[in-house]
Amino acid sequence: MKAAVVVALLGALNSSVVVTSAMAGSLTTDINGVRVELRSAPETPDTDRKTAYTVRLVDAAGKPVTDARVTLTGRMADGMSAATALRRAAEPGIYRGEVLFTMEGAWDLTVRVVRPTGRVEIPLREEVARRK
């Protein structure tokens, strides 16, 4: 994903966190003792083809986080929106889902991780290309 990550606040029930690493096709950050690793395929989404998102969650001890609910939401400036729940995969700590972007341009995405201990939201920007 060509993510021009918005280095901004990340809401985490009474705390703020800054994204620490981002590059095309991935995002990695540590929030409240949990490492969040986001990957997309294809790395550069395009219209009318599903983009698969995978989130890997591990705690500070390196153990998979299995008690989370993970969602991905997106919105464009004109109000167009998309959302998907990322479901637990067979591998512990892995969550997967797909988004079908129907419009090219800049999408503001939010990855939300909800656990019994609280919620964090990770904002990022995705540039969606027109499918050729």
Backbone as a ProteinNet text record, in pm:
[ID]
protein_1_A
[PRIMARY]
MKAAVVVALLGALNSSVVVTSAMAGSLTTDINGVRVELRSAPETPDTDRKTAYTVRLVDAAGKPVTDARVTLTGRMADGMSAATALRRAAEPGIYRGEVLFTMEGAWDLTVRVVRPTGRVEIPLREEVARRK
[TERTIARY]
86.2	0	91	70.7	148.9	82.7	122.4	59.6	140.5	86.5	146.7	84.2	147.2	89.2	80.2	-34.5	-55.6	2.3	116.5	176.9	99.5	4.4	-87.5	-122.9	-224.3	-261.4	-328.2	-304.5	-369.1	-445.9	-577.7	-657.1	-645.4	-608.5	-598.5	-651.5	-779.8	-840.6	-747.4	-750.4	-673.8	-524.7	-478.3	-336.7	-319.4	-206.4	-174.3	-47.3	-39.7	75.1	108.8	234.4	275.6	321	283.5	326.5	477.7	542	687.2	750.8	678.4	740.1	634	666.1	572	648.5	605.7	663.2	559.8	586.1	489.9	453.2	324.4	276.6	272.8	320.8	319.8	321.7	285.7	287.7	317.9	412.3	442.8	450.8	383.3	387.7	365.4	417.5	395.3	303.1	194.4	94.6	55.3	73.8	32.7	79.5	203.1	259.2	220.4	158	120.1	183.3	250.5	304.1	194.8	166.8	67.1	141.8	128.7	191.3	80.9	72.1	-30.8	35	-21.5	25.7	-94.6	-69.8	-176.9	-126.9	-220.1	-189.3	-307	-284.6	-155.8	-111.4	18.3	71.3	7.3	-21.4	-89.4	-229.1	-330	-466.5	-512.7	-604	-668.4	-818	-889.9	-1035.3	-1084.8	-1198	-1270.2	-1192.7	-1096.6	-1026.9	-1004.7	-1035.3	-1022.6	-877	-857.4	-727.7	-736.9	-646.6	-644.9	-556.7	-608.6	-533.7	-511.3	-389.1	-352.9	-292	-341.1	-286.6	-233.6	-110.2	-49.5	-32.5	-81.1	-72.6	7.3	110.3	186	208.9	214.4	237	385.9	419.8	558.8	649	592.3	669.9	681.1	618.5	623.2	514.2	418.8	308.8	196.6	132.9	21.7	-93.7	-153.4	-271.9	-394.7	-472.1	-587	-721.6	-720.5	-845.9	-893	-853.2	-885.7	-998.1	-1066.5	-1156	-1090.4	-1069.8	-996.8	-1087.2	-1097.9	-1175.3	-1091.2	-1124.2	-1061.5	-1173.2	-1168.3	-1267.6	-1195.5	-1263.8	-1206.7	-1309.8	-1261.8	-1350.2	-1275	-1345.4	-1291.1	-1351.4	-1290.4	-1337.1	-1482.1	-1526.1	-1662.9	-1766.3	-1722	-1815.1	-1821.4	-1759.5	-1754.7	-1687.6	-1740.6	-1682.1	-1672.3	-1590	-1572.1	-1537.6	-1575.4	-1543.8	-1540.7	-1456.9	-1452.8	-1400.8	-1453.7	-1399	-1283.8	-1175.1	-1063.9	-1082	-1103.6	-1135.2	-1008.4	-1021.3	-908.7	-875.9	-748.4	-700.2	-665.1	-626.2	-588.3	-465.1	-373.8	-254.4	-290.2	-250.5	-280.1	-221.2	-299.8	-254.3	-265.8	-319.2	-333.6	-481.4	-509	-645.5	-645	-746.8	-748.9	-886.8	-883.8	-1007.1	-975.4	-1080.2	-1063.5	-1151.3	-1100.7	-1175.3	-1181.3	-1298.1	-1315.2	-1329.2	-1223.4	-1227.3	-1292.5	-1398.4	-1470.8	-1437.8	-1354.5	-1320.6	-1172.2	-1108.2	-966.4	-949.1	-827.9	-795.3	-748.3	-743.7	-694.5	-805.2	-775.8	-866.4	-801.7	-876.5	-831.6	-879.8	-785.3	-818.3	-793.6	-867.6	-846.5	-848.1	-741.2	-737.1	-772.2	-878.4	-922.7	-900.4	-830.5	-805	-872.4	-970.1	-1043.4	-1010.3	-965	-932.7	-1001.8	-1008.4	-1068.1	-998.5	-871.9	-795	-809.7	-877.1	-894.8	-898.6	-895	-907.1	-799.5	-744.2	-652.1	-700.3	-673.4	-707.4	-582.6	-553	-433.8	-478.7	-459.3	-497.7	-386.7	-424.5	-328.8	-399.5	-322.5	-378.1	-338.2	-434.8	-413.6	-446.6	-354.9	-380.5	-426.1	-547.5	-604.9	-597.4	-541.2	-525.1	-644	-664.7	-768.5	-715.2	-796.4	-754.8	-747	-638.6	-614.2	-673.6
-114.6	0	120.9	211.7	334.3	421.1	403.4	470.6	592.5	708.1	829.1	843.1	783.2	775.1	914	946.3	1072.7	1058.2	1124	1117.1	1214.4	1159.8	1239.7	1162.2	1209.2	1139.4	1007.3	914	784.7	771.8	766.7	761.4	627.3	627.1	505.2	535.8	529.2	556.4	631.3	760.8	848.8	856.6	815.6	834.2	858.3	915.5	939.6	865.5	820.5	744.1	793	785.7	827.7	706.1	699.5	590.9	596.2	480.5	479.3	434.1	363.8	312.4	295.1	335.4	314.5	310.3	223.6	218.4	158	160.6	109.8	-33.7	-61.1	-196	-237.8	-152.9	-195.6	-78.4	-109.9	-13.6	-93	-46.5	-112.3	-6	-31.7	61	-15.3	38.5	-18.2	75.3	18.7	98.3	25.9	92.1	36.2	-107.2	-136	-269	-372	-328	-419.9	-372	-462.4	-431	-460	-360.9	-373.4	-368.6	-475.4	-481.2	-495.9	-400.8	-399.9	-421.2	-508.7	-533.9	-532.6	-494.5	-499.6	-569.9	-629.4	-694.7	-671.9	-607.7	-556.1	-435.4	-403.2	-290.1	-159.2	-144.5	-25.2	-66.8	-35.6	-74.4	-1.5	-64.9	3.4	-23.8	51.2	43.4	-90.3	-132.1	-249.7	-379.5	-385.7	-510	-509.3	-619.1	-624.8	-612.8	-540	-528.5	-605.6	-700	-780.7	-711.8	-696.9	-639.1	-746.1	-752.1	-844.9	-765.1	-788.1	-724.4	-834.9	-816.3	-908.1	-832.2	-890.8	-829.3	-919.8	-863.2	-936.8	-845.4	-906.5	-826.8	-802	-732.8	-695.6	-817	-931	-1053.9	-1134	-1083.1	-1151.9	-1256	-1261	-1357	-1298.8	-1381.1	-1333.7	-1281.1	-1172.3	-1115.9	-1175.5	-1250.5	-1321.5	-1270.7	-1168.7	-1120.1	-988.3	-960.5	-831.6	-843.7	-732.7	-713.9	-605.7	-635.2	-542.8	-503.9	-374.8	-326.4	-226.1	-214.3	-117.6	-37	93.9	180.8	281.5	327.9	426.6	529.4	649.3	757.6	848.9	893.8	994.4	1130	1236.1	1371.4	1393.1	1324.7	1344.8	1262.5	1187.5	1109.6	961.4	920.7	778.4	704	586.1	512.2	363.2	296.3	151.4	103.3	-19.6	-75.3	-226.6	-286	-431.3	-472.2	-582.3	-644.1	-733.3	-728.3	-818.8	-937.2	-1052.6	-1173.9	-1245	-1314.6	-1396.3	-1502.5	-1517.2	-1621.7	-1745.1	-1851.5	-1974.5	-1952.7	-1866.2	-1836.5	-1738.8	-1768.9	-1679	-1539.3	-1437.6	-1299.6	-1238.8	-1314.9	-1265.9	-1239.5	-1123.9	-1082.7	-1041.1	-1086.4	-1058.3	-1011.4	-927.7	-881.9	-819.7	-791.1	-732.3	-608.8	-514.1	-392.2	-378.3	-345.4	-316.5	-165.4	-101.2	43.5	66.5	144.8	168.7	304.1	382	514	540.4	597	630.2	757.3	772.7	893.6	863.2	968.1	957	908.5	803	747.2	763	816.1	821.2	693.7	608.9	481.5	488.2	404.7	388.6	240.3	192.9	57.2	69.7	2.2	7.1	-129.9	-129.9	-252.4	-236.2	-322.2	-316.1	-441.9	-419	-528.6	-501.3	-599.8	-575.1	-462	-437.1	-333.1	-194.7	-183.7	-53.2	-60.9	55.7	66.3	160.3	125	215.1	231.8	346.6	375	428	369.5	406.4	469	599.9	665.1	654.5	635.5	636.9	678.1	707	749.5	649.4	613.9	517.7	586.6	578	631.3	515.3	523.8	418.6	463.5	378.2	409.7	354.7	411.8	360.6	234.2	129.7	3.9	19.5	-31.1	-16.6	-131
0	0	0	-89.7	-86.9	17.4	139.5	252.2	290	262.6	314.7	452.1	549.4	682.3	742.4	789.6	856.1	995.9	1018.4	1150.2	1236.6	1305.1	1383.8	1508.1	1576.3	1697.4	1665	1752.5	1745.1	1875.3	1868.2	1989.2	2057.5	2181.4	2259.4	2397.9	2417.3	2546.1	2639.9	2634	2721.1	2691.9	2573.9	2542.5	2394.3	2357.5	2217.7	2182.7	2058.2	2012.4	1872.3	1832.8	1699.9	1620.6	1494.4	1407.4	1396.2	1411.2	1413.3	1283.3	1197.2	1075.4	968.9	846.5	736.8	606.5	516.9	384.4	291.6	162.5	66.9	99.3	110	133.9	278.3	370.9	509.3	606.1	728.8	838.2	963.6	1044.9	1171.2	1279	1391.4	1503.2	1632.7	1741.3	1874.1	1950.3	2003.6	2073.5	2201.2	2313.7	2442.8	2462.1	2427.6	2448	2344	2235.6	2127.8	1997.4	1927.9	1795.5	1693.1	1609.6	1503.1	1370.9	1291.3	1159.3	1055.9	965.6	862	726.8	645.6	509.1	415.2	290.9	190.9	65.6	-4.7	-132.9	-226	-339.7	-386.8	-304.5	-314.9	-239.6	-281.5	-409.4	-459.5	-503.2	-422.4	-458.6	-583.9	-654.6	-766.3	-761.1	-842	-838.1	-892.6	-840.7	-888.3	-877.5	-785.9	-753.5	-602.4	-537.7	-392.9	-349.6	-239.9	-175.2	-44.5	-24.4	97.9	201.6	322.8	433.2	539.2	589.9	696.3	810.3	931.6	1051	1141.3	1187.4	1284	1414.5	1524.4	1655.9	1749.4	1812.8	1913.7	2033.4	2153.3	2273.4	2293.6	2401.2	2427.7	2445.5	2486.3	2503.8	2374.7	2265.9	2137.9	2118.9	2213.3	2202.8	2117.1	2034.2	1950.8	2035.7	1991.3	2057.3	1989.3	2065.2	2007.8	2058.6	2145.3	2203.7	2142.6	2018.9	1956.5	1854	1835.4	1721	1637.2	1509.9	1422.2	1305.7	1280.1	1165.5	1086.9	960	871	806.7	823.9	761.7	674.2	571.3	481.2	439.4	413.1	371.3	276.8	174.8	83.4	119.4	69.4	99.4	56.3	-51.1	-99.9	-22.9	78.1	158.7	123	12.4	-24.2	90.9	124.7	235.9	206	284.4	276	416.4	447.9	579.7	571.3	654.9	664.2	800.7	849.6	970	926.4	997.8	971.2	1065	1006.9	1083	1128.8	1240.2	1287.9	1184.6	1157.5	1066.8	1149.5	1081.6	1150.6	1239.1	1195	1273.4	1385.5	1509.3	1621.3	1598.9	1630.5	1619.7	1481.5	1384.1	1246.8	1219.1	1158	1122.4	976.1	898.9	754.7	708.6	604.3	540.4	406	330.3	197.1	182.6	103.4	72.6	-78.4	-129.1	-271.2	-285.3	-334.4	-357.6	-493.5	-497.2	-621.4	-683.7	-614.4	-665.2	-644.6	-746.9	-735.6	-654.7	-601.4	-526.8	-386.5	-305.8	-168.6	-75.5	-2	98.2	235.2	331.4	470	537.2	577.3	639.6	789.1	862.4	1005.5	1037.8	1099.4	1152.3	1300.4	1341.1	1480.8	1543.9	1656.1	1731.4	1868	1895.5	2022.5	2101.5	2225	2317	2449.5	2537.6	2669	2744.8	2715	2784.3	2722.2	2608	2545.1	2394.2	2332.4	2186.7	2134.7	2018.8	1950.5	1806.7	1750.5	1611.5	1542.3	1427.6	1352.1	1219.7	1203.4	1078.5	973.7	850.1	740.5	612.9	511.1	383.3	276.5	193.8	85.2	-46.3	-142.9	-276.2	-364.9	-412.3	-496.6	-641.9	-724.7	-867.3	-946.8	-1064.2	-1155.2	-1219.4	-1218.7	-1279.5	-1429.2	-1485.8	-1630.2	-1706.1
[MASK]
++++++++++++++++++++++++++++++++++++++++++++++++++++++++++++++++++++++++++++++++++++++++++++++++++++++++++++++++++++++++++++++++++++

